[in-house]
Each structure stands twice: as structure tokens, then as C-alpha cells.
Short mmCIF file of C-alpha atoms in Angstrom, two decimals:
data_model
loop_
_atom_site.label_atom_id
_atom_site.label_comp_id
_atom_site.label_asym_id
_atom_site.label_seq_id
_atom_site.Cartn_x
_atom_site.Cartn_y
_atom_site.Cartn_z
CA MET D 105 -59.36 -42.08 48.81
CA LYS D 106 -57.81 -43.46 45.55
CA THR D 107 -58.76 -40.27 43.86
CA MET D 108 -57.00 -38.18 46.49
CA ARG D 109 -54.10 -40.34 46.11
CA TYR D 110 -53.82 -39.85 42.43
CA ILE D 111 -54.31 -36.11 42.88
CA SER D 112 -51.49 -36.22 45.36
CA LEU D 113 -49.23 -37.83 42.99
CA ILE D 114 -49.99 -35.16 40.12
CA LEU D 115 -49.39 -32.58 42.52
CA ILE D 116 -46.07 -33.97 43.65
CA ALA D 117 -45.08 -34.35 39.83
CA CYS D 118 -46.03 -31.01 39.04
CA CYS D 119 -44.08 -29.63 42.00
CA ALA D 120 -41.01 -31.59 41.03
CA SER D 121 -41.33 -30.31 37.50
CA LEU D 122 -41.43 -26.78 38.58
CA SER D 123 -38.85 -27.17 41.13
CA PHE D 124 -36.11 -28.88 38.96
CA GLY D 125 -37.72 -26.61 36.10
CA GLN D 126 -38.12 -29.32 33.68
CA THR D 127 -39.38 -26.93 30.95
CA TRP D 128 -37.71 -26.71 27.48
CA THR D 129 -36.18 -23.32 28.44
CA TRP D 130 -34.87 -24.74 31.64
CA GLN D 131 -33.18 -27.58 29.58
CA ALA D 132 -31.81 -25.20 27.00
CA ASN D 133 -30.21 -23.02 29.89
CA GLU D 134 -28.72 -26.08 31.33
CA PHE D 135 -27.33 -27.02 27.98
CA TYR D 136 -26.43 -23.51 27.49
CA LYS D 137 -24.58 -23.13 30.87
CA ALA D 138 -22.43 -26.27 29.88
CA GLN D 139 -21.75 -24.66 26.67
CA ASN D 140 -23.44 -27.42 24.47
CA PHE D 141 -24.95 -25.06 22.09
CA GLU D 142 -26.44 -27.40 19.64
CA GLN D 143 -28.47 -29.43 22.31
CA ALA D 144 -29.46 -26.05 23.79
CA LYS D 145 -30.58 -24.87 20.23
CA ASN D 146 -32.91 -28.17 19.98
CA ALA D 147 -34.44 -27.48 23.29
CA ILE D 148 -34.75 -23.81 22.91
CA ASP D 149 -36.26 -24.29 19.51
CA SER D 150 -39.00 -27.05 21.19
CA ALA D 151 -39.41 -24.35 23.98
CA ILE D 152 -40.80 -21.54 21.33
CA GLY D 153 -43.26 -24.21 20.16
CA THR D 154 -45.00 -24.38 23.59
CA SER D 155 -46.49 -21.68 25.64
CA GLU D 156 -42.81 -20.65 26.84
CA ARG D 157 -42.86 -18.56 23.77
CA TYR D 158 -44.75 -16.02 25.82
CA ASP D 159 -41.92 -15.84 28.20
CA SER D 160 -39.35 -13.10 27.38
CA GLN D 161 -36.38 -14.81 29.02
CA THR D 162 -37.25 -17.79 26.33
CA TRP D 163 -36.24 -15.40 23.61
CA GLN D 164 -33.40 -13.96 25.29
CA LEU D 165 -31.93 -17.34 25.80
CA ARG D 166 -32.48 -18.24 22.37
CA GLY D 167 -30.75 -15.31 21.40
CA LEU D 168 -27.85 -16.18 23.53
CA ILE D 169 -27.67 -19.59 22.11
CA TYR D 170 -27.96 -18.77 18.55
CA ARG D 171 -25.26 -16.00 18.67
CA ASN D 172 -22.85 -18.80 19.84
CA LEU D 173 -23.82 -21.20 17.25
CA ASP D 174 -21.51 -21.53 13.80
CA LYS D 175 -23.56 -24.18 11.92
CA PRO D 176 -24.50 -24.06 9.24
CA ASN D 177 -23.92 -20.50 8.98
CA HIS D 178 -22.44 -18.16 11.32
CA LEU D 179 -24.18 -15.02 9.75
CA PHE D 180 -27.52 -16.95 9.52
CA ASN D 181 -27.41 -17.69 13.16
CA SER D 182 -26.52 -14.22 14.08
CA GLU D 183 -29.66 -13.08 12.43
CA ILE D 184 -31.92 -15.48 14.46
CA ALA D 185 -30.07 -14.49 17.47
CA ILE D 186 -30.97 -10.82 16.68
CA GLU D 187 -34.39 -11.62 15.94
CA SER D 188 -34.83 -13.63 19.00
CA PHE D 189 -33.84 -10.67 21.06
CA VAL D 190 -36.26 -8.28 19.23
CA ARG D 191 -38.91 -10.92 19.97
CA ALA D 192 -38.09 -10.86 23.61
CA LYS D 193 -38.54 -7.21 23.83
CA LYS D 194 -41.91 -7.54 22.37
CA VAL D 195 -42.95 -10.22 24.62
CA ASP D 196 -41.60 -8.24 27.60
CA SER D 197 -44.82 -6.32 27.90
CA THR D 198 -43.56 -4.50 31.17
CA ASN D 199 -40.36 -3.43 29.74
CA VAL D 200 -38.49 -5.28 32.83
CA TYR D 201 -36.01 -6.55 30.50
CA THR D 202 -35.61 -3.79 28.10
CA THR D 203 -32.05 -2.72 29.46
CA LYS D 204 -30.78 -6.18 29.67
CA ILE D 205 -32.09 -7.00 26.26
CA ASN D 206 -30.45 -4.00 24.74
CA GLU D 207 -27.16 -4.89 26.20
CA TYR D 208 -27.64 -8.56 24.71
CA ILE D 209 -28.16 -6.93 21.44
CA LYS D 210 -25.39 -4.52 21.72
CA ASN D 211 -22.91 -7.11 22.80
CA THR D 212 -24.06 -9.39 19.87
CA LEU D 213 -23.71 -6.84 17.28
CA ILE D 214 -19.93 -6.53 18.68
CA LYS D 215 -19.30 -10.03 19.02
CA ASN D 216 -20.84 -11.49 15.97
CA TYR D 217 -20.64 -8.54 13.53
CA TYR D 218 -18.16 -5.80 14.31
CA ASN D 219 -15.42 -8.18 15.91
CA ILE D 220 -16.12 -10.72 13.12
CA SER D 221 -15.61 -7.99 10.46
CA VAL D 222 -12.39 -6.91 12.16
CA LYS D 223 -11.23 -10.32 12.16
CA LEU D 224 -11.90 -10.98 8.40
CA LEU D 225 -10.22 -7.81 7.57
CA LEU D 226 -7.05 -8.20 9.48
CA GLU D 227 -6.69 -12.04 9.83
CA GLU D 228 -8.53 -13.66 6.99
CA LYS D 229 -8.08 -10.86 4.57
CA ASP D 230 -11.34 -11.30 3.22
CA PHE D 231 -12.27 -7.92 2.61
CA GLU D 232 -15.56 -7.86 0.80
CA LYS D 233 -17.06 -10.26 3.49
CA SER D 234 -15.63 -7.93 6.17
CA GLU D 235 -17.43 -5.05 4.79
CA GLU D 236 -20.59 -7.06 4.49
CA TYR D 237 -20.50 -7.82 8.34
CA TYR D 238 -19.55 -4.33 9.21
CA SER D 239 -22.48 -2.81 7.23
CA ILE D 240 -24.98 -5.21 8.88
CA TYR D 241 -23.39 -4.08 12.39
CA LYS D 242 -24.24 -0.47 11.64
CA LYS D 243 -27.64 -1.43 9.98
CA HIS D 244 -28.66 -3.32 13.15
CA TYR D 245 -27.27 -0.68 15.61
CA LEU D 246 -29.26 2.05 14.12
CA ALA D 247 -32.57 0.13 13.85
CA LEU D 248 -32.45 -1.77 17.12
CA LEU D 249 -30.36 0.57 19.56
CA ASP D 250 -29.87 4.10 18.40
CA PRO D 251 -31.26 5.53 15.15
CA MET D 252 -29.25 8.68 16.08
CA TYR D 253 -25.91 6.87 16.56
CA SER D 254 -22.81 8.39 14.70
CA PHE D 255 -20.68 6.27 12.97
CA LYS D 256 -18.22 8.95 12.04
CA THR D 257 -15.33 7.90 14.08
CA SER D 258 -15.84 4.19 13.70
CA ASP D 259 -16.12 4.59 9.71
CA VAL D 260 -13.06 6.60 9.53
CA ASP D 261 -11.05 4.01 11.55
CA TYR D 262 -12.47 1.28 9.48
CA TYR D 263 -12.37 2.34 5.97
CA ASN D 264 -8.63 3.73 6.84
CA THR D 265 -7.89 0.18 7.83
CA VAL D 266 -9.69 -1.31 4.71
CA ALA D 267 -7.43 1.13 2.50
CA VAL D 268 -4.10 -0.09 4.21
CA GLN D 269 -5.13 -3.85 3.80
CA TYR D 270 -5.78 -3.26 0.26
CA ILE D 271 -2.37 -1.40 -0.34
CA THR D 272 -0.59 -4.13 1.66
CA LYS D 273 -2.20 -6.75 -0.56
CA VAL D 274 -0.68 -4.83 -3.81
CA ASP D 275 2.84 -5.64 -2.74
CA PHE D 276 2.22 -9.24 -3.06
CA ALA D 277 -0.21 -9.21 -6.01
CA GLU D 278 0.18 -10.10 -9.75
CA PRO D 279 1.06 -6.90 -11.59
CA SER D 280 -2.42 -7.45 -13.38
CA LYS D 281 -4.29 -7.51 -10.11
CA LYS D 282 -2.48 -4.23 -8.77
CA GLY D 283 -4.45 -1.85 -10.38
CA ALA D 284 -8.02 -3.14 -9.00
CA LEU D 285 -6.37 -3.49 -5.50
CA ARG D 286 -5.24 0.24 -5.57
CA GLU D 287 -8.51 1.37 -6.70
CA LYS D 288 -10.43 -0.50 -3.86
CA ALA D 289 -7.76 1.31 -1.63
CA ILE D 290 -8.46 4.90 -3.02
CA LEU D 291 -12.03 4.06 -2.96
CA ASN D 292 -11.92 3.65 0.80
CA CYS D 293 -9.66 6.51 1.27
CA SER D 294 -12.32 8.60 -0.49
CA LYS D 295 -14.91 7.39 1.92
CA VAL D 296 -13.09 8.86 4.75
CA LEU D 297 -12.21 12.06 2.98
CA ALA D 298 -16.13 12.33 2.39
CA ILE D 299 -16.87 11.92 6.05
CA ASP D 300 -13.63 14.02 7.11
CA SER D 301 -11.73 15.96 4.60
CA LEU D 302 -9.05 16.68 7.48
CA ASP D 303 -8.36 13.10 8.38
CA TYR D 304 -4.37 12.95 8.26
CA LYS D 305 -4.32 9.11 7.40
CA ALA D 306 -6.57 9.24 4.67
CA ASN D 307 -5.11 12.09 2.84
CA PHE D 308 -1.44 10.72 3.46
CA ASN D 309 -2.48 7.21 2.52
CA MET D 310 -4.25 8.28 -0.72
CA GLY D 311 -1.23 10.54 -1.59
CA ILE D 312 1.07 7.50 -0.96
CA ILE D 313 -1.13 5.36 -3.35
CA TYR D 314 -0.93 7.89 -6.09
CA TYR D 315 2.90 8.40 -5.63
CA ASN D 316 3.58 4.69 -5.76
CA LEU D 317 1.42 4.24 -8.74
CA GLY D 318 3.14 6.93 -10.43
CA ALA D 319 6.46 5.03 -9.39
CA ASP D 320 5.15 2.04 -10.70
CA TYR D 321 4.64 3.09 -14.23
CA ILE D 322 8.43 3.90 -14.27
CA MET D 323 9.91 1.46 -11.97
CA ILE D 324 8.20 -1.79 -13.27
CA ALA D 325 8.32 -0.89 -17.12
CA ASP D 326 9.14 -3.39 -19.54
CA PRO D 327 12.95 -2.87 -20.01
CA GLU D 328 12.23 -3.54 -23.77
CA ILE D 329 9.93 -0.48 -24.03
CA THR D 330 9.45 1.51 -27.18
CA VAL D 331 10.29 5.24 -27.04
CA GLU D 332 6.36 5.89 -27.36
CA GLU D 333 5.53 3.71 -24.37
CA LEU D 334 8.37 5.42 -22.40
CA MET D 335 6.97 8.61 -22.91
CA MET D 336 3.20 7.55 -22.28
CA ASN D 337 4.41 5.94 -18.95
CA GLN D 338 6.07 9.23 -17.94
CA LYS D 339 2.87 10.98 -18.67
CA ARG D 340 0.93 8.57 -16.59
CA ALA D 341 3.55 8.72 -13.78
CA GLU D 342 3.30 12.66 -13.93
CA ASP D 343 -0.38 12.50 -13.75
CA SER D 344 -0.18 10.20 -10.65
CA PHE D 345 2.58 12.32 -9.12
CA LEU D 346 0.20 15.48 -9.41
CA LYS D 347 -2.69 13.59 -7.95
CA ALA D 348 -0.54 12.79 -4.79
CA LEU D 349 0.73 16.34 -4.29
CA PRO D 350 -2.38 18.13 -2.90
CA LEU D 351 -3.29 15.05 -0.76
CA LEU D 352 0.27 15.05 0.72
CA ASN D 353 0.10 18.95 1.13
CA ASN D 354 -3.16 18.39 2.90
CA ALA D 355 -1.43 15.79 5.23
CA ASP D 356 1.41 18.22 5.77
CA ARG D 357 -1.01 20.97 7.00
CA ILE D 358 -2.98 18.64 9.10
CA GLN D 359 0.00 17.20 11.00
CA PRO D 360 3.04 19.66 10.26
CA GLY D 361 6.68 18.39 10.42
CA THR D 362 5.85 14.63 9.70
CA MET D 363 8.61 12.88 8.19
CA GLU D 364 6.64 10.29 6.18
CA VAL D 365 4.80 13.18 4.48
CA TYR D 366 7.94 15.01 3.55
CA GLU D 367 9.37 11.79 2.19
CA GLY D 368 6.14 11.56 0.02
CA LEU D 369 6.43 15.03 -1.29
CA MET D 370 10.11 14.45 -1.82
CA GLY D 371 9.38 11.49 -4.00
CA CYS D 372 6.77 13.33 -5.79
CA TYR D 373 8.87 16.38 -6.66
CA TYR D 374 11.74 14.27 -7.71
CA GLY D 375 9.48 12.12 -10.07
CA LEU D 376 8.17 15.46 -11.45
CA ASN D 377 11.93 16.69 -12.03
CA ASN D 378 11.11 19.79 -9.73
CA ASP D 379 14.63 20.18 -8.36
CA GLU D 380 14.01 23.17 -6.47
CA LEU D 381 11.07 21.73 -4.10
CA TYR D 382 12.61 18.25 -4.30
CA LEU D 383 15.82 19.51 -2.58
CA LYS D 384 13.69 21.38 -0.15
CA TYR D 385 12.23 18.12 1.15
CA GLN D 386 15.18 16.07 0.48
CA ILE D 387 17.17 18.69 2.99
CA LEU D 388 14.68 18.16 5.74
CA VAL D 389 14.69 14.40 5.26
CA ASP D 390 18.48 14.13 5.37
CA LYS D 391 18.96 16.37 8.34
CA HIS D 392 16.47 13.97 10.08
CA TYR D 393 18.35 10.87 9.25
CA LEU D 394 21.65 12.10 9.10
CA PRO D 395 22.44 11.16 12.79
CA THR D 396 21.29 7.68 11.82
CA TYR D 397 23.61 7.45 8.75
CA LEU D 398 26.49 8.54 10.77
CA GLU D 399 25.74 5.92 13.71
CA THR D 400 25.61 3.27 10.84
CA LEU D 401 28.94 4.54 9.50
CA LYS D 402 30.33 4.21 13.12
CA ASN D 403 29.08 0.70 13.31
CA GLN D 404 29.33 -0.57 9.90
CA PRO D 405 32.28 1.29 8.30
CA LYS D 406 32.23 -0.99 5.20
CA ASN D 407 28.53 -0.61 4.50
CA ILE D 408 28.85 0.79 0.68
CA GLU D 409 25.14 1.86 0.36
CA ASN D 410 25.36 3.84 3.57
CA ILE D 411 28.56 5.67 2.58
CA LYS D 412 27.09 6.44 -0.99
CA THR D 413 24.15 7.83 0.90
CA LEU D 414 26.35 10.07 2.85
CA ILE D 415 28.14 11.20 -0.05
CA ARG D 416 25.22 12.42 -1.80
CA ILE D 417 24.13 14.48 1.54
CA TYR D 418 27.16 15.88 1.75
CA THR D 419 27.54 16.81 -1.88
CA TYR D 420 24.00 17.82 -2.72
CA THR D 421 21.99 18.90 0.25
CA LEU D 422 23.79 19.27 3.74
CA VAL D 423 27.05 20.25 1.73
CA ASN D 424 30.30 19.38 3.31
CA GLU D 425 32.65 18.90 0.50
CA GLU D 426 35.77 17.89 2.64
CA GLU D 427 33.59 15.05 4.17
CA ALA D 428 32.29 14.03 0.92
CA ASN D 429 35.68 13.85 -0.66
CA ARG D 430 36.93 12.06 2.26
CA LEU D 431 33.95 9.44 1.84
CA ARG D 432 34.59 9.20 -1.77
CA THR D 433 38.04 8.07 -1.00
CA VAL D 434 36.88 5.50 1.62
CA MET D 435 34.48 4.19 -0.90
CA ASN D 436 37.08 4.04 -3.84
CA GLU D 437 39.20 2.06 -1.39
CA LEU D 438 36.36 -0.37 -0.56
CA GLN D 439 35.37 -0.77 -4.24
CA ASN D 440 38.91 -1.78 -5.03
CA GLU D 441 39.16 -4.25 -2.06
CA MET T 794 -43.69 -16.50 40.27
CA LYS T 795 -41.36 -16.39 37.29
CA ARG T 796 -38.17 -18.17 37.16
CA VAL T 797 -35.23 -16.17 36.52
CA PHE T 798 -32.24 -17.55 34.57
CA TYR T 799 -29.11 -16.47 35.71
CA ILE T 800 -27.39 -15.30 32.53
CA PHE T 801 -24.78 -12.97 33.31
CA ILE T 802 -24.29 -10.34 30.62
CA VAL T 803 -20.59 -10.50 29.77
CA LEU T 804 -19.05 -7.23 28.36
CA ILE T 805 -17.58 -7.67 24.97
CA ALA T 806 -15.04 -5.44 23.73
CA PHE T 807 -14.49 -4.12 20.34
CA ILE T 808 -11.31 -5.53 18.54
CA GLY T 809 -9.09 -2.70 18.06
CA LEU T 810 -8.54 -1.80 14.17
CA ASN T 811 -5.27 -0.24 14.58
CA SER T 812 -5.65 1.65 11.11
CA SER T 813 -2.24 2.83 10.42
CA THR T 814 -0.49 4.63 7.70
CA VAL T 815 0.87 3.16 4.29
CA LYS T 816 4.44 2.53 4.80
CA THR T 817 6.67 4.70 2.63
CA THR T 818 9.39 2.47 1.09
CA GLN T 819 12.77 3.94 0.28
CA MET T 820 12.24 6.51 -2.70
CA PRO T 821 13.00 4.80 -6.00
CA ASP T 822 15.25 6.57 -8.46
CA THR T 823 12.78 7.11 -11.14
CA ARG T 824 14.99 9.66 -13.16
CA ALA T 825 17.63 6.99 -13.36
CA VAL T 826 15.13 4.51 -14.66
CA VAL T 827 13.84 6.88 -17.24
CA LYS T 828 17.33 7.66 -18.77
CA ALA T 829 18.31 3.95 -18.55
CA LEU T 830 15.01 2.92 -20.72
CA TYR T 831 15.71 6.08 -22.94
CA ILE T 832 19.25 4.65 -23.67
CA TYR T 833 18.08 1.30 -24.65
CA THR T 834 15.34 2.67 -27.08
CA PHE T 835 18.05 4.81 -28.52
CA ALA T 836 20.12 1.61 -28.91
CA THR T 837 16.86 0.01 -30.96
CA LEU T 838 16.55 3.28 -33.14
CA VAL T 839 19.98 3.97 -34.43
CA GLU T 840 21.73 2.32 -37.08
CA TRP T 841 25.40 1.65 -36.74
CA PRO T 842 27.79 1.12 -39.63
CA GLU T 843 28.47 -2.44 -40.84
CA GLN T 844 31.44 -3.10 -38.73
CA LYS T 845 29.68 -2.13 -35.49
CA ARG T 846 27.08 -4.80 -36.07
CA SER T 847 28.76 -7.63 -34.74
CA GLY T 848 30.49 -8.52 -31.32
CA ASP T 849 29.21 -7.23 -28.13
CA PHE T 850 26.95 -4.27 -28.08
CA VAL T 851 28.70 -1.72 -25.32
CA ILE T 852 27.03 0.80 -23.54
CA GLY T 853 29.59 3.06 -21.50
CA VAL T 854 28.83 5.32 -18.61
CA PHE T 855 31.61 7.95 -18.28
CA GLY T 856 32.21 9.45 -14.80
CA GLU T 857 31.00 7.76 -11.48
CA LYS T 858 29.04 4.74 -11.08
CA THR T 859 25.67 6.58 -11.14
CA SER T 860 22.20 5.13 -10.64
CA VAL T 861 21.83 5.38 -14.32
CA TYR T 862 24.60 2.70 -14.73
CA GLU T 863 23.33 0.71 -12.02
CA GLU T 864 19.74 0.49 -13.75
CA LEU T 865 21.66 -0.15 -17.10
CA ILE T 866 23.42 -3.32 -15.40
CA LYS T 867 20.11 -4.36 -13.67
CA LYS T 868 17.99 -4.03 -16.64
CA TYR T 869 20.01 -4.86 -19.76
CA SER T 870 23.38 -6.66 -18.62
CA GLY T 871 23.51 -9.80 -20.75
CA LYS T 872 20.37 -9.10 -22.89
CA ALA T 873 20.58 -8.38 -26.50
CA ILE T 874 20.14 -5.84 -29.23
CA GLY T 875 19.64 -7.97 -32.45
CA SER T 876 22.01 -10.50 -32.25
CA GLN T 877 24.64 -8.60 -30.14
CA LYS T 878 25.00 -9.15 -26.55
CA ILE T 879 24.64 -5.94 -24.37
CA VAL T 880 27.66 -5.32 -22.12
CA ILE T 881 27.67 -2.35 -19.77
CA GLN T 882 30.98 -0.75 -19.10
CA ASN T 883 31.92 2.18 -16.64
CA TYR T 884 34.89 4.54 -17.64
CA ARG T 885 36.62 6.78 -14.84
CA ASN T 886 38.72 8.42 -17.62
CA LYS T 887 38.56 9.09 -21.21
CA GLU T 888 41.77 7.21 -22.07
CA ALA T 889 40.15 4.01 -20.65
CA ILE T 890 37.47 4.21 -23.35
CA GLN T 891 38.17 1.85 -26.16
CA ASN T 892 35.11 0.78 -28.39
CA CYS T 893 31.56 1.50 -27.37
CA HIS T 894 28.18 1.83 -29.31
CA ILE T 895 26.66 4.31 -26.89
CA LEU T 896 28.44 6.70 -24.22
CA TYR T 897 26.59 8.27 -21.56
CA ILE T 898 28.21 11.08 -20.08
CA THR T 899 27.21 12.10 -16.58
CA GLU T 900 26.27 15.89 -15.99
CA VAL T 901 29.47 16.55 -13.90
CA ASN T 902 31.62 15.23 -16.65
CA SER T 903 29.92 17.36 -19.34
CA HIS T 904 33.02 19.37 -19.86
CA TYR T 905 34.60 16.18 -21.49
CA VAL T 906 31.87 16.28 -24.20
CA PRO T 907 33.85 18.31 -26.83
CA ALA T 908 37.16 16.03 -26.34
CA LEU T 909 35.13 12.74 -26.41
CA ALA T 910 33.19 13.95 -29.40
CA THR T 911 36.68 14.20 -31.25
CA GLN T 912 37.62 10.99 -29.73
CA MET T 913 34.83 8.84 -30.32
CA ALA T 914 33.66 10.03 -33.92
CA PRO T 915 35.96 7.64 -35.69
CA LYS T 916 34.47 4.78 -33.26
CA ASN T 917 30.86 5.57 -34.30
CA THR T 918 29.87 6.24 -30.79
CA LEU T 919 26.49 7.82 -30.01
CA LEU T 920 27.27 10.40 -27.24
CA VAL T 921 24.40 10.89 -24.96
CA SER T 922 24.81 13.97 -22.61
CA GLU T 923 22.52 15.62 -19.93
CA LYS T 924 23.63 19.21 -19.85
CA VAL T 925 21.99 22.22 -21.76
CA GLY T 926 23.99 23.24 -24.64
CA SER T 927 25.85 19.89 -24.92
CA LEU T 928 24.49 19.63 -28.64
CA THR T 929 26.59 22.30 -29.98
CA LYS T 930 29.46 20.85 -28.17
CA GLY T 931 29.46 17.48 -30.12
CA ALA T 932 26.75 15.48 -28.14
CA ILE T 933 24.37 13.76 -30.46
CA VAL T 934 21.49 13.10 -27.96
CA ASN T 935 21.04 15.46 -25.04
CA PHE T 936 18.64 14.67 -22.15
CA VAL T 937 16.57 17.83 -21.37
CA LEU T 938 13.57 18.47 -19.35
CA GLU T 939 10.37 19.59 -20.86
CA GLY T 940 7.72 20.28 -18.33
CA ASN T 941 7.83 17.74 -15.78
CA GLN T 942 9.09 15.05 -18.06
CA GLN T 943 12.45 13.84 -19.27
CA LYS T 944 12.94 14.30 -22.93
CA TYR T 945 15.63 14.47 -25.36
CA GLU T 946 17.25 16.56 -28.34
CA ILE T 947 19.22 15.48 -31.07
CA ASN T 948 21.94 16.73 -33.35
CA LYS T 949 21.72 14.82 -36.62
CA THR T 950 24.83 16.74 -37.77
CA ASN T 951 26.99 15.39 -34.96
CA ALA T 952 25.25 12.01 -35.88
CA LYS T 953 26.30 12.13 -39.46
CA THR T 954 29.91 12.87 -38.23
CA HIS T 955 29.92 9.68 -36.27
CA LYS T 956 28.38 7.68 -39.27
CA LEU T 957 25.10 6.96 -37.34
CA VAL T 958 21.55 6.98 -38.86
CA ILE T 959 18.94 7.97 -36.59
CA ALA T 960 15.44 6.62 -37.20
CA ASP T 961 12.87 8.97 -38.05
CA LYS T 962 10.57 7.86 -35.14
CA LEU T 963 13.41 8.95 -32.63
CA THR T 964 13.85 12.31 -34.49
CA ASP T 965 10.09 12.92 -34.55
CA LEU T 966 9.60 12.52 -30.85
CA ALA T 967 12.67 14.75 -29.99
CA VAL T 968 11.77 18.16 -28.54
CA ASN T 969 14.72 19.68 -30.47
CA VAL T 970 16.59 18.74 -33.71
CA ILE T 971 19.45 20.37 -34.91
CA LYS T 972 19.90 19.23 -38.59
#
């Protein structure tokens, strides 16, 4: 009778345990749902030390918990999350969870690698770390989800953005660091062009990078330059403008009639002292912006810079001598005020 | 029976990259800067007579206030050539020109070169022009294009008339020298 009572008690205890799910995995899941990821981690790590490790769901949960952990190291935890999902697949001998686990992996790759890579790039401006995350994202995607997946579109978008970020950094960098940043920007444009030589943004961006480099050789030259250095700088500027031209011409072929390309070509030909082609593009640009300048003249009649621009336009590109002379008179009066 | 954890798959979206193009800034006037820099190098490589080696070093621009004038003001106003403070002047008519070390004559005013050469010779002014043929009309240095680059040519005879000594380095790098 006593023995029967013990057996009954043990059975009740077991049933209670099962019904309340007081396994390590169950506890981990409770912590996970409460978003207490540190406690969840401790519980799930205990679970894999028991027979619960033969349950795919334990590994799935471990993956979900680890992908939410930041300490000690986000990348390290993400790698454990991915390993856990892989393990969950292995344990799932009947493949009941394959689709679900693949979704977990995909979401983890997006959340913990791709999106982090974009944040590092756009918000924290840590370009090298961003590239590290992006490359791990691709490596895992190919290894775990689809070995035939094409990253062409993603790569084009990513490397174009990296190039723009490097160039944006050039504007605020010390002169001694500008060169290295430009090289990185060019490298990223080249990566895009290797994938798709007809990508408008890469052609345009790389063209503008070379144009800006050429202009900088002149614009930020030491005022106390020697005549030899000046000639050397002109040669370097010429080389850069000549590198920019084919890229900007490509951009013009890919997306004809784009004003930003005309402005780039105009700048290059101006720097190369090629008046015929410079004027061709200056006329196109002036035709486009003339209504804006006239609107400014109407609203800000004393804006001398705007008047100067209009005088230039009416004198050299969209010639209107009468209007040019009238504006000269206006400008002289303003300068004498 | 296996217990099932109710873990929902939350769809996680890609954060957009929004890759844009590099912004084109307003086109810098590279030609004006090159000319301003050349004018400064001329100032360092020409020797003026004794009486012009004291007081301000005046660089004049004859014609409208062009970009070259603005660049000269921006880069050199208040600086010095040796012990002489650089002063940049703009002259709208030739009667206004009193005394300057270098006079840059804009292309649209190049027809004034012969008259200015006569007027400025006694004042030892280095006449710098930018029109083909100006060296034979009295200019001492004339800006010319060689290929895609801005260069210059020199008339040493005109320099002697103005009692100016041009350094060999400046002569050696000129695309054309009239002796």
C-alpha cells in the first residue's frame, strides 16, 4: 500500500512536470517569450546538455535566443544561432521542420547580417565592418539556403552605396586621407562594373570621382606653388578628366538626357580646355536651368551671383546681347550701391 | 507526444540601401585658378628694377572683375612676395592704371595690349595677356593652350623694354620664347 502511494506520487510529479513543461527547453521558451534572453540562454544551454538535445525544437529555440543576444559579441552569438539552426535541421530526421528552420535561417541572415551591414554602412559609417557582415551574409546564404542564389542585384546596390558613402566621407576628410577614400570608392564602383558594365550609377559615380579628383589637383593646390608643380598638377588633372570622360559618356548612353551627366561632361571638357565640347554641354545645362535663374532674378533681383550667371549665359551660350547688356547695367548699379 | 513551442516566424524585412549617385557640386572654375596660380609664379620668377622692390606688390586685372580676379583676391590678397605685400587691383579703363607690377589683360580687352604696352613700359609692368598674337603687340607673357593644358609663351625683347629680367626657369618651361 505504501509502495503504491509512492508510485502514485511519482506519477503525479511526472504528470505535473510534463503538463507544466518544466524541462530546460520549456523554461528557455518562457524566458524567450518574456524577452529575457540572458536567462533564456542559460536555460537553453543547459537543455543541450541533456537528452533534450535530440529534439529539433530545442536547437531551433537556441538559434532564436542567440540571434537576439548582443553580449559578449553580436557576431559570435549570430554564428551560434546559425549553427543551432543547422543542428536543428540535422536532428529533425523526418524533415518536419525544414521549411520553418529555413525561414529562421533566412530571417536571421537578414536581421543579424544583412541589416546590420546596412546599419554599419549608413549609420555608423564603419565600412570595413559592414563589408565583413555583408560577405558573411552571402557566404551563409549560399551554404545554407541556396547555393545557386544570384547576388548580382544585391551586390550592385550594396557596392554602389559603399562607393557613395566613401565619397561622402571625402568631403569631410583631411587632405592626406582623401586619396585613400577615393581609391576605396573607385574600387567599389569597379566591383559593380565587373558585375554589370552597364550600371548607370557605377559609371556616373566613378566618372564624377575622377572629375572631382582632377578638379582638386587644381582647386586645392598650394597658392605658393612652383611653376613646375603647377604644370605637374595640370597633367594629373588632365589624366583624371580623361579617365572620367569614357565613364560619363557610358552613363550618357545608358541614361540619355540626364542633367547630372551633362554637368560632369561639361566640367571635364572645361578642365581639358576643349571649348567646343564644353560649350555643347554648357548650352544643354543652361537651357535646363535658365527658367530657375530667371525665377531667382524675379524673386531676388539683387542676387549678384545669379545676375552674373545670367550675363554669362546671355553672352556665351544662349546669346542675347540686349539682355546681357541690360543685366550688366543692373550689376554695375548694384556693385556701386 | 511532442510538445510544440508556439514560436511564430516573424518576417524580417531588408533595410533599404537607397544607393544614390554622387552629388555634383557647382562646377569649379579650374581655368581661372590655373591662371591665378601662374600669375603668382610669374611674380616669383621675374626680377623688377630696384625702384619696384619696395612698397606694395600690385597685381592688376584690366577688364571686368573676372573669375581670375576673384581667384587672385581669394588666394593672394594680403600675402607677400618677399617683403612686399600683395595688393590686387581691378581697372576698368587704362587711365585708371597707375602703378602695377603685373597687369593681366582679359581676352575681351586684348585690343588694348599695344596701347598698354606703351603706357606701362616706363612703369616696368609685366603685361600678361591671353590672346593668340599678343606677344607681337607688346605683351610679355601670353597664355596659350598646348593640348589640353594651359601654358604660356614669353617675349624676352618686350621684357627688356620694360626692364624686367625673366628667370631661366620660367623661360625654359614656356612653350614659345621670342628673344
